[in-house]
């Protein structure tokens, strides 16, 4: 059990256990001559070879400044501008020598530091004293702001996250067949389709487009289904008294339509005798 | 390693792996110091298998190793996770449906006459499978073609009490073109369409602009597209 | 539906789905006849969560729903299933992500201002490809720069339910009296103000630099007094 990572162990513990466990390894700041450098050197003097790569570990001039301040255990609010500027310029000089494509941001920061330094040195007119703010204030504000988010980034990095610390748990699904749901249809889509086909067929032209009781059309279908057995049905059996007068009218109209459309036969043996109806064609007669 | 910890690791590994794991594969997860042998692993598998009793998943051995899988008994529900919405119906299908609704009972030949093109058998079958149309009879002409009509389910789906609630042909003629702007106002006069179907597949980006009656509070207004402030370039 | 059967279905569904499931998504698995309401599902989740105690996996809620996941305690072993897996992100990426998470909506220019360096396009692209951030709008200034925000996938990945669960952003340390003389001595004695800020909505200008005395117990005390510095020019 000794080599198992303890649950909830901190990252420091992980670093030592990294060699034996599949834990995340600490990323070296740089690799110099094949040797990983895990710590930023404590001395200001860094061999130029190493500096080149170490500088890549900095996320810009604010990061470098923060490093210089923190390395000397200085309160960020209390920057000894002259000293920090000197150190910063040392770095910049080496960077200049080593890396032609030195980011402009570093040079801008050097200018800012130089300006702050000169303003601190210059005597100020007495009436302005106490009104003008510390020339370092803006830089301090930026450093503080940056440091917050630098910390926030570390905090986010420390959150347990998928792949590194967690993983989805899933079970196999045998018979992974897909249930198909039919697409939804909007009534409007259907009506637009009808409008277009009517236009195309120029049905509006020679068809009465006045109100056509569609319930009659539906009843035509209902009646046809009832007659679908091909047998004769008594006229009265097609009516449902519970539907009321309107229902009776709809059924009657549908019978007339069906007859007109030659879909049913209506028969009466003698006047006042029972009326029989029959579908003219049924599934049995269809081939 | 205590059996409980071992069980936990084996359980987690089997659930994390995307394929079955064999005993040697499981053994490879441990260091020598963990002192985990094949018998320990077999015991862990045995214990985990028992722990699945009465649950929704089971631990089984298949040809390529051990895996957790969803039990047959609950599969009917789980399968609905992958319920797929088919793609939208074709124009031809909608035209066919509309003609059946408005001119029923009608034969396929008559639909073709109006549409000027043949009606694919698959369209009729789809409509029948959805139980929106059915054969209501046959026309007494050579070949005895089937007559189609709409069903109760058709009315239910479109929230209609009877076919009479459909707009008349004269009204349909007046429907403006499906300009997205106009559609919103014009659609307001039409009966409510499209029964809401709750589905996991209904993702946010799948929201179609539907002609639901306008909501005075605008909560459902389809203004969910990418926000474009007027000054956005 | 009996609770046991319901539990089994929910367990199986969560293990079968490849992404977290919300209660509505789970509810969609059931038919009306099943008579399963959200409260029933919440109870099932609760019961399944408890059933995970002492096991290798846990049932958690993240931004986009509920999921089973491998416990951190056993992940080190499980991770050996995947020999090569990139789980490390550069500081530049993490800082950019942190600024987007805590200060959203934020433009690339604003990120660069805080970080003091340009944000590489590749970083933004990586974040977008991982679907951790997305453009949520545009700022109404010349050039109409895109505003970035984080996504649910970001929260899911970092095991969070909402932005409120992000680690609290460190409070800015107080700025002392701007007198350089005083500053040198006084500032050194100022304790670090460690107020916890709970919200990611906390914006740059909302950062109050407060002159409150240090309060060891005051982590949650609202320190929302007027801003006292004038360096924000």
XYZ file of C-alpha atoms in Angstrom:
753
model
C 0.000 0.000 0.000
C 2.910 2.303 0.508
C 3.197 3.270 -3.106
C -0.445 3.798 -3.713
C -1.464 7.369 -4.130
C -3.484 8.352 -1.108
C -6.919 9.511 -1.918
C -7.013 13.253 -1.915
C -3.266 13.581 -1.637
C -1.951 16.940 -2.656
C 0.039 17.603 -5.768
C 3.280 17.768 -3.862
C 2.808 14.205 -2.757
C 2.018 13.219 -6.283
C 5.227 14.628 -7.597
C 7.275 12.292 -5.475
C 5.081 9.344 -6.268
C 5.005 10.217 -9.931
C 7.689 7.770 -10.823
C 5.763 4.729 -9.624
C 2.157 5.660 -10.108
C 0.297 6.662 -13.194
C -0.253 10.069 -11.615
C 0.226 13.260 -13.449
C 3.840 14.337 -13.558
C 4.919 17.811 -12.734
C 5.845 19.567 -15.909
C 9.432 20.728 -15.900
C 9.900 24.434 -16.364
C 12.479 23.673 -18.946
C 14.788 21.007 -20.126
C 18.419 22.064 -20.260
C 20.885 19.652 -21.767
C 18.421 16.850 -21.260
C 17.919 17.608 -17.568
C 14.506 18.775 -16.489
C 14.496 21.940 -14.419
C 11.609 21.844 -11.996
C 12.451 24.909 -9.974
C 13.265 28.355 -11.098
C 16.873 28.913 -9.990
C 17.154 30.809 -6.768
C 20.012 32.979 -7.944
C 19.590 35.860 -10.177
C 22.474 34.661 -12.232
C 21.326 32.059 -14.665
C 23.564 30.665 -17.348
C 22.416 32.247 -20.582
C 21.711 28.846 -22.120
C 19.281 28.059 -19.386
C 17.757 31.483 -19.307
C 16.609 31.202 -22.857
C 14.447 28.237 -22.073
C 13.447 29.373 -18.633
C 12.091 32.566 -20.048
C 9.653 30.494 -21.991
C 8.207 29.456 -18.692
C 7.113 33.028 -18.103
C 3.796 34.107 -19.395
C 4.967 37.611 -20.200
C 6.480 40.650 -18.518
C 3.944 40.702 -15.679
C 4.767 37.120 -14.892
C 8.488 37.836 -14.988
C 8.105 40.888 -12.755
C 5.983 38.931 -10.324
C 8.644 36.284 -10.237
C 11.349 38.815 -9.496
C 9.292 40.370 -6.723
C 8.186 37.071 -5.216
C 11.652 35.603 -5.428
C 12.885 38.310 -3.138
C 9.890 37.932 -0.862
C 8.852 41.471 -1.510
C 5.401 42.771 -0.927
C 3.967 43.487 -4.277
C 2.770 46.842 -2.970
C 6.211 47.744 -2.025
C 8.205 47.392 -5.187
C 11.689 48.819 -4.944
C 11.420 49.991 -8.483
C 15.083 50.718 -8.977
C 16.252 47.280 -7.917
C 13.538 45.410 -9.770
C 14.146 47.455 -12.861
C 17.822 46.617 -12.754
C 17.101 42.909 -12.500
C 14.426 43.078 -15.122
C 16.785 44.840 -17.521
C 19.364 42.142 -16.922
C 16.882 39.577 -18.037
C 15.866 41.631 -21.008
C 19.453 42.031 -22.067
C 20.008 38.318 -22.031
C 16.738 37.756 -23.793
C 17.779 40.228 -26.433
C 21.000 38.409 -26.983
C 19.389 35.036 -27.120
C 16.086 35.588 -28.768
C 15.748 37.989 -31.598
C 12.005 37.653 -31.613
C 11.818 38.986 -28.057
C 8.200 39.885 -27.466
C 7.546 43.599 -27.648
C 5.618 43.377 -24.409
C 8.847 42.899 -22.504
C 10.329 46.039 -23.974
C 7.206 48.026 -23.239
C 7.439 46.897 -19.648
C 11.069 48.002 -19.517
C 9.989 51.440 -20.677
C 7.258 51.544 -18.062
C 9.702 50.641 -15.336
C 12.148 53.270 -16.523
C 9.431 55.868 -16.511
C 8.284 54.982 -13.026
C 11.822 55.105 -11.788
C 12.418 58.543 -13.262
C 9.166 59.887 -11.861
C 10.036 58.656 -8.409
C 13.396 60.395 -8.634
C 12.098 63.707 -9.888
C 11.169 66.251 -7.278
C 7.563 67.274 -7.517
C 6.185 70.775 -7.129
C 4.969 71.100 -3.538
C 1.362 71.984 -4.444
C 0.961 68.734 -6.311
C 2.301 66.651 -3.530
C -0.289 64.356 -2.052
C -2.532 64.712 -5.061
C -0.517 62.906 -7.623
C -0.653 59.225 -6.988
C 2.277 56.954 -6.586
C 3.679 56.388 -10.077
C 3.912 52.733 -9.172
C 0.228 52.429 -8.480
C -0.867 51.508 -11.992
C 1.850 48.891 -12.306
C 0.981 47.522 -8.882
C -2.663 47.320 -9.875
C -1.796 45.392 -13.007
C 0.492 43.045 -11.128
C -2.156 42.366 -8.534
C -4.780 41.821 -11.160
C -2.557 39.453 -13.075
C -1.586 37.571 -9.951
C -5.241 36.933 -9.134
C -5.880 35.235 -12.408
C -2.590 33.440 -12.365
C -3.763 31.973 -9.081
C -7.210 31.304 -10.520
C -5.602 29.386 -13.378
C -3.693 27.276 -10.874
C -6.902 26.689 -8.937
C -8.716 25.561 -12.058
C -5.794 23.324 -12.888
C -6.144 21.862 -9.423
C -9.803 20.954 -9.845
C -10.442 17.271 -10.317
C -11.039 16.955 -14.008
C -12.061 14.396 -16.527
C -9.341 12.240 -18.054
C -6.739 13.277 -15.503
C -8.585 12.583 -12.246
C -11.998 11.279 -13.253
C -13.536 9.329 -16.046
C -16.938 8.597 -17.359
C -18.350 5.296 -16.162
C -20.375 3.502 -18.773
C -21.871 0.108 -19.357
C -22.210 -1.794 -22.579
C -25.597 -1.796 -24.204
C -26.359 -5.081 -25.892
C -28.734 -4.871 -28.806
C -28.046 -1.235 -29.447
C -30.950 -0.794 -31.734
C -32.180 2.644 -32.427
C -35.742 3.563 -31.765
C -36.874 5.657 -34.656
C -39.199 8.484 -33.869
C -40.999 9.906 -36.850
C -40.285 13.529 -37.593
C -42.648 16.120 -36.241
C -44.881 17.760 -38.788
C -46.338 21.205 -38.550
C -49.836 21.550 -39.874
C -48.712 24.682 -41.606
C -46.104 22.757 -43.574
C -48.780 20.450 -44.846
C -51.054 23.317 -45.777
C -48.274 25.086 -47.620
C -47.604 21.900 -49.517
C -51.262 21.721 -50.436
C -51.315 25.344 -51.515
C -48.396 24.727 -53.835
C -49.820 21.598 -55.349
C -53.133 23.333 -55.874
C -51.394 26.182 -57.609
C -49.476 23.755 -59.723
C -52.526 21.843 -60.736
C -54.449 25.057 -61.210
C -57.166 23.500 -59.188
C -58.241 26.836 -57.888
C -59.274 27.720 -61.400
C -61.885 25.172 -62.217
C -62.818 23.849 -58.825
C -65.294 25.351 -56.541
C -63.094 26.486 -53.720
C -66.000 27.461 -51.579
C -66.384 25.839 -48.224
C -66.422 22.163 -48.702
C -67.492 20.358 -45.580
C -64.475 18.208 -45.002
C -66.294 16.214 -42.362
C -68.438 14.841 -45.185
C -65.271 13.661 -46.879
C -64.158 11.965 -43.737
C -67.537 10.360 -43.270
C -67.283 9.052 -46.806
C -64.259 7.135 -45.717
C -65.969 5.882 -42.577
C -68.940 4.632 -44.548
C -66.718 2.965 -47.099
C -64.936 1.112 -44.362
C -68.189 -0.093 -42.918
C -69.138 -1.378 -46.329
C -65.725 -2.856 -46.798
C -66.985 -6.413 -46.287
C -68.712 -6.222 -49.651
C -72.048 -7.180 -48.178
C -75.302 -5.249 -48.326
C -75.920 -2.993 -45.349
C -79.227 -1.525 -44.386
C -79.359 2.188 -44.896
C -80.356 2.900 -41.268
C -77.403 1.023 -39.817
C -75.047 3.629 -41.231
C -76.508 6.366 -39.050
C -75.613 6.943 -35.456
C -78.463 8.598 -33.612
C -76.186 9.807 -30.878
C -74.495 12.152 -33.305
C -77.605 14.281 -33.540
C -79.059 15.956 -36.550
C -75.776 17.336 -37.812
C -74.231 13.890 -37.758
C -77.174 12.475 -39.663
C -76.871 15.195 -42.279
C -73.149 14.612 -42.653
C -73.685 10.906 -43.120
C -76.475 11.467 -45.597
C -74.400 13.914 -47.617
C -71.515 11.485 -47.603
C -73.771 8.739 -48.963
C -74.890 11.010 -51.782
C -71.278 11.924 -52.539
C -70.237 8.296 -52.526
C -73.068 7.420 -54.875
C -72.243 10.328 -57.166
C -68.625 9.260 -57.110
C -69.733 5.733 -58.066
C -68.183 4.271 -54.963
C -71.329 2.673 -53.590
C -74.502 1.183 -54.890
C -77.813 2.044 -53.321
C -80.645 -0.370 -53.819
C -84.285 -0.402 -53.023
C -86.444 -3.299 -54.199
C -89.664 -1.423 -54.085
C -90.923 1.973 -53.070
C -90.817 2.357 -49.304
C -88.991 -0.933 -48.951
C -85.754 -1.123 -47.064
C -82.778 0.596 -48.673
C -79.545 -1.362 -48.951
C -76.064 -0.127 -49.656
C -72.995 -1.916 -50.882
C -69.509 -0.884 -51.827
C -68.938 -1.222 -55.529
C -65.472 -2.629 -54.912
C -63.879 -4.268 -51.916
C -60.516 -5.695 -50.915
C -61.739 -9.113 -51.987
C -62.555 -7.977 -55.463
C -59.359 -5.988 -55.743
C -56.449 -7.930 -57.045
C -4.418 -4.719 -1.136
C -7.651 -4.946 0.820
C -10.400 -6.697 -1.105
C -12.677 -3.673 -0.915
C -10.164 -1.382 -2.567
C -9.401 -4.030 -5.147
C -13.102 -4.415 -5.905
C -13.443 -0.681 -6.326
C -10.573 -0.483 -8.759
C -11.841 -3.416 -10.815
C -15.369 -2.032 -10.853
C -14.159 1.415 -11.916
C -11.844 0.006 -14.568
C -14.576 -2.141 -16.111
C -16.938 0.808 -16.168
C -14.332 3.185 -17.546
C -13.030 0.906 -20.282
C -14.804 1.089 -23.575
C -14.329 -2.615 -24.240
C -14.305 -5.829 -22.221
C -11.239 -6.405 -20.053
C -9.540 -9.742 -19.517
C -7.932 -10.801 -16.250
C -4.442 -10.097 -17.624
C -5.574 -6.635 -18.711
C -6.945 -6.014 -15.238
C -3.776 -7.371 -13.673
C -1.735 -4.886 -15.708
C -3.386 -2.032 -13.835
C -1.609 -3.004 -10.633
C 1.959 -2.688 -9.500
C 3.863 -5.578 -8.139
C 3.727 -4.057 -4.663
C -0.049 -4.110 -4.839
C 0.261 -7.863 -4.605
C -2.739 -8.578 -6.741
C -2.860 -11.998 -8.360
C -5.275 -13.514 -10.814
C -7.122 -15.300 -8.020
C -7.658 -11.983 -6.256
C -9.024 -10.547 -9.459
C -11.279 -13.542 -10.030
C -12.610 -13.128 -6.505
C -13.208 -9.420 -7.147
C -15.107 -10.230 -10.343
C -17.155 -12.788 -8.461
C -18.011 -10.340 -5.727
C -18.867 -7.568 -8.186
C -21.049 -9.966 -10.156
C -23.032 -10.727 -7.041
C -23.286 -7.041 -6.199
C -25.161 -6.541 -9.464
C -28.082 -8.668 -8.383
C -31.309 -6.786 -8.548
C -29.673 -3.888 -10.355
C -30.045 -2.396 -13.829
C -26.678 -3.621 -15.030
C -24.890 -6.921 -14.812
C -21.276 -7.995 -14.951
C -20.847 -10.650 -17.614
C -18.002 -12.474 -19.261
C -17.953 -12.436 -23.025
C -15.401 -13.800 -25.440
C -13.055 -10.840 -25.090
C -13.334 -10.383 -21.357
C -15.531 -8.968 -18.642
C -17.861 -6.060 -19.023
C -20.786 -4.378 -17.376
C -23.841 -4.309 -19.521
C -27.381 -3.071 -19.361
C -29.819 -5.786 -18.376
C -32.278 -7.033 -20.927
C -35.161 -6.261 -18.569
C -34.622 -2.513 -18.656
C -33.420 -2.264 -22.203
C -36.765 -1.154 -23.550
C -36.503 2.070 -21.535
C -32.828 2.650 -22.008
C -33.124 2.264 -25.769
C -35.184 5.421 -25.831
C -31.972 7.320 -25.170
C -31.170 6.805 -28.804
C -34.592 7.506 -30.102
C -33.845 9.194 -33.339
C -35.922 11.720 -35.049
C -36.016 10.902 -38.674
C -35.264 13.737 -40.970
C -38.075 15.939 -42.097
C -40.733 14.546 -44.352
C -40.436 15.329 -48.031
C -42.571 17.830 -49.859
C -44.066 14.927 -51.809
C -45.212 13.235 -48.615
C -46.789 16.379 -47.249
C -48.582 17.046 -50.508
C -49.879 13.497 -50.560
C -51.068 13.773 -46.986
C -52.769 17.087 -47.668
C -54.539 15.746 -50.734
C -55.756 12.721 -48.815
C -57.025 14.982 -46.043
C -58.846 17.363 -48.344
C -60.049 15.068 -51.095
C -60.656 11.780 -49.302
C -61.556 9.184 -50.210
C -58.994 9.355 -52.942
C -56.939 6.845 -54.882
C -53.251 7.002 -55.466
C -53.928 7.580 -59.153
C -56.051 10.590 -58.361
C -53.329 12.020 -56.150
C -50.870 11.534 -58.965
C -53.213 13.282 -61.344
C -53.364 16.360 -59.160
C -49.692 16.374 -58.318
C -48.634 15.615 -61.831
C -46.074 13.095 -60.629
C -46.101 9.551 -59.396
C -46.583 8.919 -55.679
C -43.852 6.662 -54.361
C -45.059 3.542 -52.607
C -42.783 4.421 -49.697
C -44.744 7.617 -49.086
C -48.031 5.793 -48.776
C -46.419 3.203 -46.562
C -44.919 5.847 -44.280
C -48.272 7.527 -43.901
C -49.925 4.215 -43.174
C -47.263 3.231 -40.665
C -47.750 6.471 -38.866
C -51.437 5.636 -38.864
C -52.411 8.943 -40.363
C -54.022 7.461 -43.446
C -55.637 4.143 -44.161
C -57.431 2.338 -46.920
C -61.117 3.019 -46.543
C -62.370 1.229 -49.632
C -61.776 0.533 -53.276
C -62.883 2.258 -56.407
C -64.913 0.165 -58.802
C -62.713 0.670 -61.806
C -60.243 -1.681 -63.424
C -57.560 -2.628 -60.921
C -59.844 -1.728 -58.021
C -57.497 0.917 -56.639
C -57.552 1.535 -52.922
C -59.210 4.649 -51.599
C -57.356 6.474 -48.821
C -58.744 8.501 -45.998
C -57.344 10.092 -42.859
C -57.636 8.631 -39.381
C -58.490 9.645 -35.865
C -54.746 9.661 -35.092
C -54.242 12.189 -37.860
C -56.757 14.518 -36.224
C -55.268 13.926 -32.789
C -51.769 14.694 -33.934
C -52.783 17.999 -35.402
C -55.004 18.747 -32.480
C -58.166 18.830 -34.573
C -61.613 17.788 -33.410
C -62.764 17.213 -36.931
C -61.571 17.807 -40.447
C -63.829 20.838 -40.602
C -61.327 22.654 -38.432
C -58.837 22.600 -41.262
C -58.700 25.857 -43.202
C -60.730 25.888 -46.385
C -58.990 25.759 -49.704
C -59.851 29.423 -50.188
C -58.055 30.237 -46.940
C -55.115 28.124 -47.905
C -54.757 30.042 -51.120
C -54.224 33.162 -49.043
C -51.384 31.753 -46.965
C -48.410 33.965 -47.600
C -45.107 32.547 -48.605
C -43.111 30.984 -45.835
C -41.155 34.128 -45.138
C -39.923 33.613 -41.593
C -41.322 36.963 -40.493
C -44.690 36.515 -42.120
C -44.941 32.929 -41.045
C -45.106 33.949 -37.445
C -48.119 36.147 -37.920
C -49.904 34.103 -40.516
C -49.495 30.927 -38.609
C -51.229 32.482 -35.671
C -54.521 32.122 -37.507
C -54.047 28.465 -38.172
C -54.936 25.742 -35.777
C -52.238 24.723 -33.406
C -49.936 22.262 -35.019
C -47.511 19.688 -33.841
C -48.201 17.946 -30.597
C -45.287 18.451 -28.305
C -43.294 15.286 -27.921
C -40.832 15.123 -25.101
C -37.693 13.529 -26.309
C -34.134 13.414 -25.260
C -33.244 13.831 -28.866
C -34.915 17.203 -28.871
C -31.861 19.278 -28.378
C -31.795 23.010 -28.168
C -30.349 23.467 -31.596
C -33.088 21.315 -33.028
C -35.672 23.948 -32.299
C -37.484 24.620 -35.451
C -39.370 27.812 -35.819
C -42.800 26.537 -35.155
C -46.051 28.258 -35.873
C -47.288 28.043 -32.344
C -49.793 30.659 -31.387
C -47.959 33.753 -30.348
C -47.315 33.908 -26.673
C -48.038 37.368 -25.345
C -45.161 37.076 -22.943
C -42.969 35.977 -25.784
C -41.466 33.260 -23.684
C -41.699 30.767 -26.474
C -40.938 33.113 -29.290
C -38.298 31.544 -31.471
C -35.652 34.162 -30.905
C -33.068 31.644 -29.968
C -30.779 32.043 -32.869
C -27.284 33.332 -32.461
C -27.620 36.653 -30.787
C -26.786 39.348 -33.184
C -26.590 42.724 -31.682
C -27.451 45.247 -34.312
C -23.921 46.491 -34.279
C -22.389 43.098 -34.789
C -20.329 43.201 -37.921
C -43.711 1.767 -11.344
C -42.071 0.142 -8.336
C -39.102 2.115 -7.009
C -36.720 -0.782 -7.523
C -37.525 -1.094 -11.188
C -37.312 2.665 -11.588
C -33.902 2.709 -9.911
C -32.700 -0.015 -12.229
C -33.803 1.841 -15.316
C -32.223 5.105 -14.177
C -28.981 3.357 -13.241
C -28.827 1.568 -16.564
C -29.687 4.695 -18.521
C -27.010 6.780 -16.808
C -24.456 4.067 -17.453
C -25.580 3.591 -21.021
C -25.569 7.249 -21.972
C -22.264 8.682 -23.059
C -23.019 12.072 -21.541
C -24.769 13.374 -18.440
C -28.549 13.139 -18.378
C -30.917 15.712 -16.948
C -34.131 14.850 -15.139
C -36.215 15.801 -18.207
C -34.026 13.572 -20.346
C -34.543 10.728 -17.904
C -38.262 11.454 -17.773
C -38.429 11.135 -21.558
C -37.431 7.486 -21.251
C -40.740 6.648 -19.657
C -44.160 6.304 -21.127
C -47.106 8.052 -19.636
C -48.413 4.735 -18.323
C -45.248 4.318 -16.285
C -46.443 7.221 -14.156
C -42.938 8.452 -13.377
C -42.666 12.056 -12.245
C -39.646 14.218 -11.596
C -39.916 13.601 -7.858
C -39.755 9.872 -8.437
C -36.662 10.369 -10.557
C -35.069 12.640 -7.971
C -35.685 9.935 -5.373
C -34.149 7.320 -7.644
C -31.072 9.503 -8.133
C -30.823 9.980 -4.410
C -31.046 6.282 -3.744
C -28.523 5.421 -6.469
C -26.146 8.070 -5.142
C -26.242 6.416 -1.734
C -25.763 3.003 -3.297
C -22.412 4.212 -4.620
C -20.974 4.699 -1.173
C -17.819 2.722 -0.717
C -17.680 1.805 -4.378
C -15.287 2.657 -7.185
C -17.712 4.919 -8.976
C -19.951 7.732 -7.854
C -23.104 9.356 -9.130
C -22.634 13.109 -9.378
C -24.472 16.067 -10.788
C -22.566 18.338 -13.122
C -23.710 21.234 -15.254
C -25.403 19.174 -17.933
C -26.932 16.551 -15.699
C -26.203 13.426 -13.739
C -23.448 11.000 -14.540
C -21.592 8.075 -13.091
C -17.889 8.664 -12.868
C -14.796 6.904 -11.655
C -13.848 8.088 -8.199
C -10.688 10.128 -7.912
C -9.377 7.691 -5.302
C -9.082 4.829 -7.756
C -8.474 6.827 -10.906
C -4.727 6.409 -10.755
C -5.150 2.685 -11.430
C -7.895 3.074 -13.955
C -5.908 5.666 -15.885
C -3.416 2.948 -16.779
C -5.977 1.761 -19.274
C -4.894 4.675 -21.403
C -1.157 4.762 -21.658
C -0.839 7.905 -23.699
C -3.268 10.564 -22.784
C -2.710 14.273 -22.878
C -4.126 15.687 -19.690
C -1.835 18.636 -19.217
C -2.592 22.133 -20.367
C -0.210 25.042 -20.741
C -0.265 27.931 -18.318
C -1.136 30.292 -21.140
C -4.216 28.218 -21.899
C -5.220 27.886 -18.264
C -4.796 31.606 -17.610
C -6.859 32.445 -20.658
C -9.480 29.953 -19.554
C -9.477 31.378 -16.028
C -10.023 34.906 -17.309
C -12.888 33.759 -19.517
C -14.412 31.762 -16.682
C -14.199 34.471 -14.042
C -14.692 37.555 -16.149
C -17.073 36.429 -18.873
C -18.146 37.858 -21.179
C -14.660 39.073 -22.041
C -12.855 39.988 -25.240
C -9.505 38.718 -26.299
C -8.141 42.246 -25.928
C -9.291 42.389 -22.323
C -7.611 39.052 -21.622
C -4.409 40.388 -23.142
C -4.625 43.510 -21.022
C -4.697 41.509 -17.820
C -2.100 38.969 -18.881
C 0.212 41.559 -20.399
C 0.860 39.396 -23.453
C -0.883 38.521 -26.657
C -3.234 35.534 -26.577
C -2.207 33.079 -29.254
C -4.943 32.261 -31.731
C -4.171 28.581 -31.234
C -5.169 28.855 -27.586
C -8.543 30.327 -28.388
C -9.015 27.700 -31.051
C -8.125 24.884 -28.675
C -10.575 26.191 -26.104
C -13.274 26.442 -28.725
C -12.534 23.008 -30.134
C -12.790 21.494 -26.700
C -16.074 23.347 -26.465
C -15.055 24.940 -23.217
C -15.569 28.470 -24.466
C -17.642 30.044 -27.192
C -18.414 33.444 -28.583
C -21.411 34.776 -26.728
C -21.662 38.185 -28.352
C -19.728 41.186 -29.539
C -18.624 44.324 -27.769
C -19.869 47.546 -29.213
C -16.498 49.162 -29.748
C -14.500 49.657 -32.933
C -13.692 46.312 -34.466
C -16.643 44.680 -32.689
C -14.467 42.189 -30.834
C -16.025 38.855 -29.917
C -16.991 38.272 -26.310
C -16.141 34.858 -24.914
C -17.934 32.857 -22.265
C -17.626 29.340 -20.895
C -19.904 26.425 -21.740
C -21.608 23.621 -19.898
C -18.982 21.266 -21.283
C -16.346 23.300 -19.476
C -18.189 22.814 -16.200
C -18.742 19.129 -16.924
C -15.088 18.586 -17.628
C -14.015 20.200 -14.388
C -16.668 18.357 -12.426
C -18.681 21.476 -11.626
C -22.404 22.031 -11.425
C -22.262 25.764 -11.983
C -19.818 28.644 -12.194
C -20.514 29.352 -8.538
C -18.551 26.229 -7.721
C -15.348 27.585 -9.204
C -12.648 28.216 -6.624
C -13.131 31.674 -5.232
C -11.091 34.339 -6.863
C -8.414 35.732 -4.577
C -9.111 39.230 -3.367
C -6.901 41.973 -4.612
C -4.585 43.108 -1.915
C -5.117 46.540 -0.587
C -3.316 49.452 -2.026
C -1.783 51.526 0.703
C -1.697 55.229 1.021
C -0.124 56.425 -2.161
C 2.577 58.300 -0.269
C 5.713 56.443 -1.314
C 7.317 57.011 2.049
C 4.411 55.636 3.971
C 3.923 52.845 1.545
C 7.324 51.439 2.167
C 6.673 50.923 5.818
C 2.930 50.516 6.076
C 2.419 48.211 3.187
C 4.716 45.613 4.583
C 2.443 45.199 7.556
C -0.752 44.912 5.661
C -2.132 41.445 5.794
C -3.323 39.776 2.689
C -6.973 40.375 2.205
C -8.384 37.010 1.527
C -11.992 37.636 0.973
C -13.633 34.830 -0.882
C -15.552 35.906 -3.886
C -18.131 33.420 -4.826
C -19.225 34.583 -8.160
C -17.667 34.284 -11.530
C -19.796 37.200 -12.556
C -17.305 39.243 -10.650
C -16.037 41.636 -13.232
C -12.956 43.698 -13.467
C -14.583 46.921 -12.466
C -16.466 45.152 -9.753
C -13.299 44.358 -7.925
C -13.547 46.525 -4.943
C -10.299 47.272 -3.325
C -11.609 47.667 0.097
C -10.059 49.432 3.024
C -11.579 47.108 5.563
C -9.476 45.931 8.443
C -8.416 42.342 8.212
C -11.048 40.072 9.580
C -9.885 36.542 10.052
C -13.425 35.242 10.332
C -14.761 37.545 7.714
C -14.325 35.373 4.715
C -17.937 35.742 3.844
C -18.486 39.258 5.025
C -19.807 41.459 2.290
C -17.144 43.996 1.609
C -18.868 45.888 -1.051
C -18.156 49.396 0.029
C -17.322 52.160 -2.380
C -14.105 51.884 -4.199
C -11.408 53.884 -2.586
C -8.647 53.829 -5.079
C -8.361 56.132 -7.952
C -5.923 54.121 -9.951
C -8.584 52.719 -12.169
C -8.304 55.679 -14.495
